[in-house]
Amino acid sequence: MPLEIPDINWSLLMPQLVIVSTLLIVLVFDMFDAISKKTLGWMTIVGAGIALWSSIDLLQAGIDQTQFNEMFRIDSYSLFFNIIFLVSTILVALVSISYLGSGDKKQGPYYLLILLATLGMMLMAAGNELIIVFLGLELMSLSLYVLASYFRESPASSEAGMKYLLLGAFASAFFLYGIALVYGAAGTTNIPEIISKLSVDDQSSLLSASPLFLAGIFLLIVGFGFKVAIVPFHQWAPDVYEGAPTTIAAFISAGPKAAGFAAFLTIFVDALPKLPTQATGVIVLLAMLTMTVGNVIAIAQTNIKRMLAYSSIAHAGYVMIGLAAANPDGKSSAMLYLFIYCVMNIGAFGVVIMARTTDGENLMISDYAGLGFRKPLLAMFMTLMLLSLAGFPPTAGFVGKLYVFKSAVQAGHYWLVIFGAINTAISAFYYLRVVVTMYMREPEEELEFKPYPPTLVIGLVLAAIGILLLGILPSLLLNPAQNAVL
Amino acid sequence: MLLSIVIFLPLLGVIAIALLRGLGANAVKWIALGIGLLTFVISIRLYTEFDTANVGFQTNSEVYQKLDWIPGIGASYHIGIDGISLWLVLLTTFLTPICIIAAWNSVEKGLSGFMMSLLALETGMLGVFCALDLFLFFVFWESMLIPMYFLIGIWGGERRIYATIKFVLYTMAGSALMLVGILALYFQNNNSFDITTLQGQFEPSNLLFLAFFIAFAIKVPLFPFHTWLPDAHVEAPTVGSVILAGVLLKMGTYGIVRFCLPLFPEAAAHYTPLIVTLAVIGIIYGALVAMVQPDLKKLVAYSSVSHLGFVVLGLFSQNGTAIQGSVLQMVNHGLSTGALFLLVGMIYERRHSRMIVDFGGLAKKMPIFATIFLIVTLSSIGLPGLNGFVGEFMILLGSYVGGAFSKWYVVLATTGVILAAVYMLWMFQRVMFGTPNDINASLPDLKPREIAVLLPILLFIFWIGVGPNTFLKPMEASVKEIEAKVRVIPETPAVGQVNHQTDTDDAVVDVKTATLKINEEEALSK
């Protein structure tokens, strides 16, 4: 049998190719000591910017194709997720430049790993094939393990990396085992083929009733559950977020979560209606648990990074609502929500970085007392991000939540929506508590703040504009998201 | 465009203050006042252009506007007013500049933030009253929470943080349920949030009714959801209390009359006995608790619970007269209670106490203050000739003659009128009469600025009391429409007659005024 080499349309792979070339350039330039390490950060931003531009370009052209023997999908769905990942990468790189400082010699690998992780995410979103999804997942995860422990001198950072590695490896194993079982039952790892086999109404070989297949699906849920940190697979998240460098915590909480959901949605939104109803029940239950546990535990946090970690767990629960709805609106609402969530969450972590004193970072919520009047810009950014996370109009967070809820009501999951809505009220309590601390309490001690680095301010201004713009004119993003699932 | 200008002009003021706050405190105050007054002046045109013959929402293109906003969700920028929202819009634009003047010298820190919150709040409130799209309504409903949260939380009293969080969480818990209700309506309304096309039977109507009603009942607040109110009022700065009592609470009663009643008439009728019982409990309980309050502000706060019980009673009576009275009473309560909070604030600035025991004999040293206080007190009690009487009388008459519930409810509610006289006059006596002690003897009387704040309110207190038809006429068509939608009991001839007379014939109102005057005096003499 002659080897068949598929025709590859490289121009459709532009975003991925740009990222690969950027990371090679960063790798090479890192070797020259004469080049300021900050330049590497700017290169990352420019590279991601070009990739973003070409993704938008492809999205507007309405491309819908597969490449590499149907393993790789370039359609509005994957391109939309590319935009989420690249926006996150750009924002994280912007806040990182000043965070790492100029003295550190080891900045090259930092940006390199961020770019590699981004590439992994793009693979996950574009994967039309469980193997590709797994490859992307590993590429992303391995980069993140290293990034989490990037501050080697800090025990907390090393601990974070170690925990993340151990639990992440377990999750990968579950995931891989799930793939194996699904393959065993369905005879293919191609996602559309698996879905179409589910639709076959042949009682004798009903795939959706096969125990092997269901076990595989269950293991896939566990694997994804770990990666996107839904309850009860969430325990790693707070420790990793707290220990990891704040920029990396922002990064892990944003892009990788979106990537995990990208693959999760690809498989499950189409598969859920065809699976036994218990599968939907499991997803609904996980969504309820995730929101409630995340929000309730967040109330008890005194450390702002841990609070944001639990809040990001809760937000995964809101995205799960869209997944549970398992209709086109559910899918596009989850996509929209993930975009908005990434921007506001990176923004919130960005403000945590901004509130650095000469002694280091202010991680206790009580340290924010009185900032409202002494640091108006910082407090304003923080308030905006938190209000958006809490889902107050006219911020983007409100539109995101409303759209997710709407899709679930359409699917008839009233209880799920009531749960979500009540959780929104619970979450307002701890988000507003930070605002209360900033504006309504007097500081206990005078803190010396570092001056704001310009790149950080640029990043936060971009995030703030994005949140307000999407809150007032959500159609900008809603239309592409809706087109992507048609 | 006109209505959009009214809604968003205050928001423009917020931006202007944010940009120009470097010019100093005085500039900020004048910008805020200028914007507030301009908004009010423009909003008067809403009244002059109002077409009373128009049933439902005004179709004038100056007022009515519909633009695509988020086609992907089915939400549009859709605004308009009818005879009910007209008065609430005017009340809002009227009270805001008054609040700005009232806060002229009393804000010590963060003046620009204070004024920005106040103006942002105005936009939010106006939006709630004008939105004809459920999505837009909810956006305004929720976004108005944030400035109020800051107003209480930053510029409030000792326990402000507790009060402000309680206020926000209560409202959010209610609106969470309402959100689910809105989404359920959306799918039954051909995937649209348009309020004007909402009609027919919605399922499950009882649950949907409750989802909306609980959100509004918390805001009103109806007993037993009222516990946030005294806390919020006591801790809020004077201006916050004025806005809270004057306008924010009306958002709850407005929601009831706009959504709960016309959309779910059967469910409303089904729950009427329960709701009216709660309203009557609120009337009597609020009055009794107000009677024993040692703190002036708390007394006024509990009197709000009592007064709004009347409004809810009237709204659920299925009777046009009573509903009209309720709408008028919303405005009345905004004026009287707003003025009471202003007066309490003025005396607090002088004496730094709100405890009734600390006062006494003020009438001798502060004659102007005492006079105005007396008028406002009487208006709150419902003295004929002043605004409170017209509203309460229409509510009681309408629900007694044509109410959808037992007359005993009305009889019990009427005791609230007597109790109001008891707690208000008793308070007035303790504060104003007797011999002043040394501190009270040295208190200065009202300054011209303070009189300027109160005079416009007094004008309307008298105007509504003497010539209520100016105000009743524009809302008549809208109220009739609501009445037609909610009526599920068979119409008796007597009801129709009463409606006809009260709504159209000025002379009849006067005769009734006279009759009730006698009753009222009897009540007082007891």
PDB file of C-alpha atoms in Angstrom, chain A residues 373 376 383 387 390-394 398-399 402-403 405-406 409-410 414 417-418 421-422 424-425 428-429 432-433 435-436 439-442 471-475 478-479 482, chain B residues 21 69-73 109-110 135 138-140 142-143 145-146 149-150 153-155 160-161 164-165 168-169 172-173 176-177 179-180 183-184 186-188 191 193 203-204:
ATOM      1  CA  PHE A 373      -9.169  56.644  47.904  1.00  0.00           C
ATOM      2  CA  PRO A 376      -8.048  55.248  42.776  1.00  0.00           C
ATOM      3  CA  THR A 383     -13.856  46.989  41.224  1.00  0.00           C
ATOM      4  CA  LEU A 387     -18.222  43.444  39.382  1.00  0.00           C
ATOM      5  CA  ALA A 390     -19.990  38.858  39.983  1.00  0.00           C
ATOM      6  CA  GLY A 391     -22.074  39.413  36.870  1.00  0.00           C
ATOM      7  CA  PHE A 392     -23.334  42.945  37.367  1.00  0.00           C
ATOM      8  CA  PRO A 393     -24.481  44.856  34.313  1.00  0.00           C
ATOM      9  CA  PRO A 394     -23.284  46.710  32.340  1.00  0.00           C
ATOM     10  CA  PHE A 398     -23.490  39.865  33.102  1.00  0.00           C
ATOM     11  CA  VAL A 399     -24.066  39.182  29.418  1.00  0.00           C
ATOM     12  CA  LEU A 402     -27.375  35.662  31.130  1.00  0.00           C
ATOM     13  CA  TYR A 403     -26.658  33.911  27.861  1.00  0.00           C
ATOM     14  CA  PHE A 405     -28.684  30.749  31.745  1.00  0.00           C
ATOM     15  CA  LYS A 406     -30.827  31.387  28.716  1.00  0.00           C
ATOM     16  CA  VAL A 409     -33.737  27.457  30.290  1.00  0.00           C
ATOM     17  CA  GLN A 410     -34.220  26.597  26.642  1.00  0.00           C
ATOM     18  CA  TYR A 414     -34.835  25.261  35.307  1.00  0.00           C
ATOM     19  CA  VAL A 417     -30.525  27.943  36.291  1.00  0.00           C
ATOM     20  CA  ILE A 418     -32.063  28.683  39.678  1.00  0.00           C
ATOM     21  CA  ALA A 421     -28.714  32.449  39.763  1.00  0.00           C
ATOM     22  CA  ILE A 422     -28.588  31.906  43.512  1.00  0.00           C
ATOM     23  CA  THR A 424     -24.482  34.552  41.491  1.00  0.00           C
ATOM     24  CA  ALA A 425     -25.937  36.196  44.568  1.00  0.00           C
ATOM     25  CA  ALA A 428     -21.550  38.806  44.925  1.00  0.00           C
ATOM     26  CA  PHE A 429     -20.932  38.568  48.639  1.00  0.00           C
ATOM     27  CA  LEU A 432     -18.133  42.863  46.977  1.00  0.00           C
ATOM     28  CA  ARG A 433     -16.277  42.210  50.211  1.00  0.00           C
ATOM     29  CA  VAL A 435     -14.725  46.293  47.168  1.00  0.00           C
ATOM     30  CA  VAL A 436     -15.939  47.009  50.692  1.00  0.00           C
ATOM     31  CA  TYR A 439     -13.554  51.714  49.683  1.00  0.00           C
ATOM     32  CA  MET A 440     -15.148  51.431  53.075  1.00  0.00           C
ATOM     33  CA  ARG A 441     -12.429  50.402  55.506  1.00  0.00           C
ATOM     34  CA  GLU A 442      -9.468  52.326  56.788  1.00  0.00           C
ATOM     35  CA  GLY A 471     -21.007  44.470  28.308  1.00  0.00           C
ATOM     36  CA  ILE A 472     -22.600  47.207  26.257  1.00  0.00           C
ATOM     37  CA  LEU A 473     -22.213  45.773  22.763  1.00  0.00           C
ATOM     38  CA  PRO A 474     -22.045  42.006  23.214  1.00  0.00           C
ATOM     39  CA  SER A 475     -23.003  41.434  19.607  1.00  0.00           C
ATOM     40  CA  LEU A 478     -21.910  36.979  20.261  1.00  0.00           C
ATOM     41  CA  ASN A 479     -22.372  36.828  16.497  1.00  0.00           C
ATOM     42  CA  GLN A 482     -23.281  31.882  17.342  1.00  0.00           C
TER      43      GLN A 482
ATOM     44  CA  ARG B  21     -13.082  66.585  39.059  1.00  0.00           C
ATOM     45  CA  TRP B  69     -29.245  46.043  20.449  1.00  0.00           C
ATOM     46  CA  ILE B  70     -28.218  42.408  20.744  1.00  0.00           C
ATOM     47  CA  PRO B  71     -30.061  40.658  17.910  1.00  0.00           C
ATOM     48  CA  GLY B  72     -28.304  37.387  18.753  1.00  0.00           C
ATOM     49  CA  ILE B  73     -30.155  37.235  22.056  1.00  0.00           C
ATOM     50  CA  LYS B 109     -14.740  62.857  51.644  1.00  0.00           C
ATOM     51  CA  GLY B 110     -14.967  61.784  48.039  1.00  0.00           C
ATOM     52  CA  PHE B 135     -33.358  42.459  29.175  1.00  0.00           C
ATOM     53  CA  PHE B 138     -32.955  43.791  34.148  1.00  0.00           C
ATOM     54  CA  VAL B 139     -29.746  45.565  33.154  1.00  0.00           C
ATOM     55  CA  PHE B 140     -30.977  48.798  34.735  1.00  0.00           C
ATOM     56  CA  GLU B 142     -29.157  45.351  38.570  1.00  0.00           C
ATOM     57  CA  SER B 143     -26.817  48.155  37.613  1.00  0.00           C
ATOM     58  CA  LEU B 145     -27.523  48.443  42.806  1.00  0.00           C
ATOM     59  CA  ILE B 146     -23.884  49.411  42.447  1.00  0.00           C
ATOM     60  CA  TYR B 149     -24.179  50.134  47.371  1.00  0.00           C
ATOM     61  CA  PHE B 150     -21.447  52.764  47.309  1.00  0.00           C
ATOM     62  CA  GLY B 153     -21.270  51.794  52.087  1.00  0.00           C
ATOM     63  CA  ILE B 154     -18.931  54.770  51.782  1.00  0.00           C
ATOM     64  CA  TRP B 155     -20.944  57.694  53.070  1.00  0.00           C
ATOM     65  CA  ARG B 160     -22.894  50.908  56.970  1.00  0.00           C
ATOM     66  CA  ILE B 161     -21.023  47.868  55.683  1.00  0.00           C
ATOM     67  CA  THR B 164     -25.076  47.855  52.403  1.00  0.00           C
ATOM     68  CA  ILE B 165     -24.183  44.193  51.981  1.00  0.00           C
ATOM     69  CA  VAL B 168     -27.353  44.171  47.926  1.00  0.00           C
ATOM     70  CA  LEU B 169     -27.727  40.519  48.851  1.00  0.00           C
ATOM     71  CA  MET B 172     -29.745  40.085  44.293  1.00  0.00           C
ATOM     72  CA  ALA B 173     -31.391  37.026  45.788  1.00  0.00           C
ATOM     73  CA  ALA B 176     -31.860  35.894  40.694  1.00  0.00           C
ATOM     74  CA  LEU B 177     -35.327  34.364  40.690  1.00  0.00           C
ATOM     75  CA  LEU B 179     -33.931  36.400  35.966  1.00  0.00           C
ATOM     76  CA  VAL B 180     -35.131  32.821  35.648  1.00  0.00           C
ATOM     77  CA  LEU B 183     -35.830  33.825  30.613  1.00  0.00           C
ATOM     78  CA  ALA B 184     -38.872  31.600  30.851  1.00  0.00           C
ATOM     79  CA  TYR B 186     -38.575  35.009  26.719  1.00  0.00           C
ATOM     80  CA  PHE B 187     -39.151  31.595  25.205  1.00  0.00           C
ATOM     81  CA  GLN B 188     -42.904  31.932  25.505  1.00  0.00           C
ATOM     82  CA  ASN B 191     -37.817  34.496  21.630  1.00  0.00           C
ATOM     83  CA  PHE B 193     -37.722  40.280  25.491  1.00  0.00           C
ATOM     84  CA  GLU B 203     -46.822  28.629  32.014  1.00  0.00           C
ATOM     85  CA  PRO B 204     -46.311  27.759  34.806  1.00  0.00           C
TER      86      PRO B 204
END
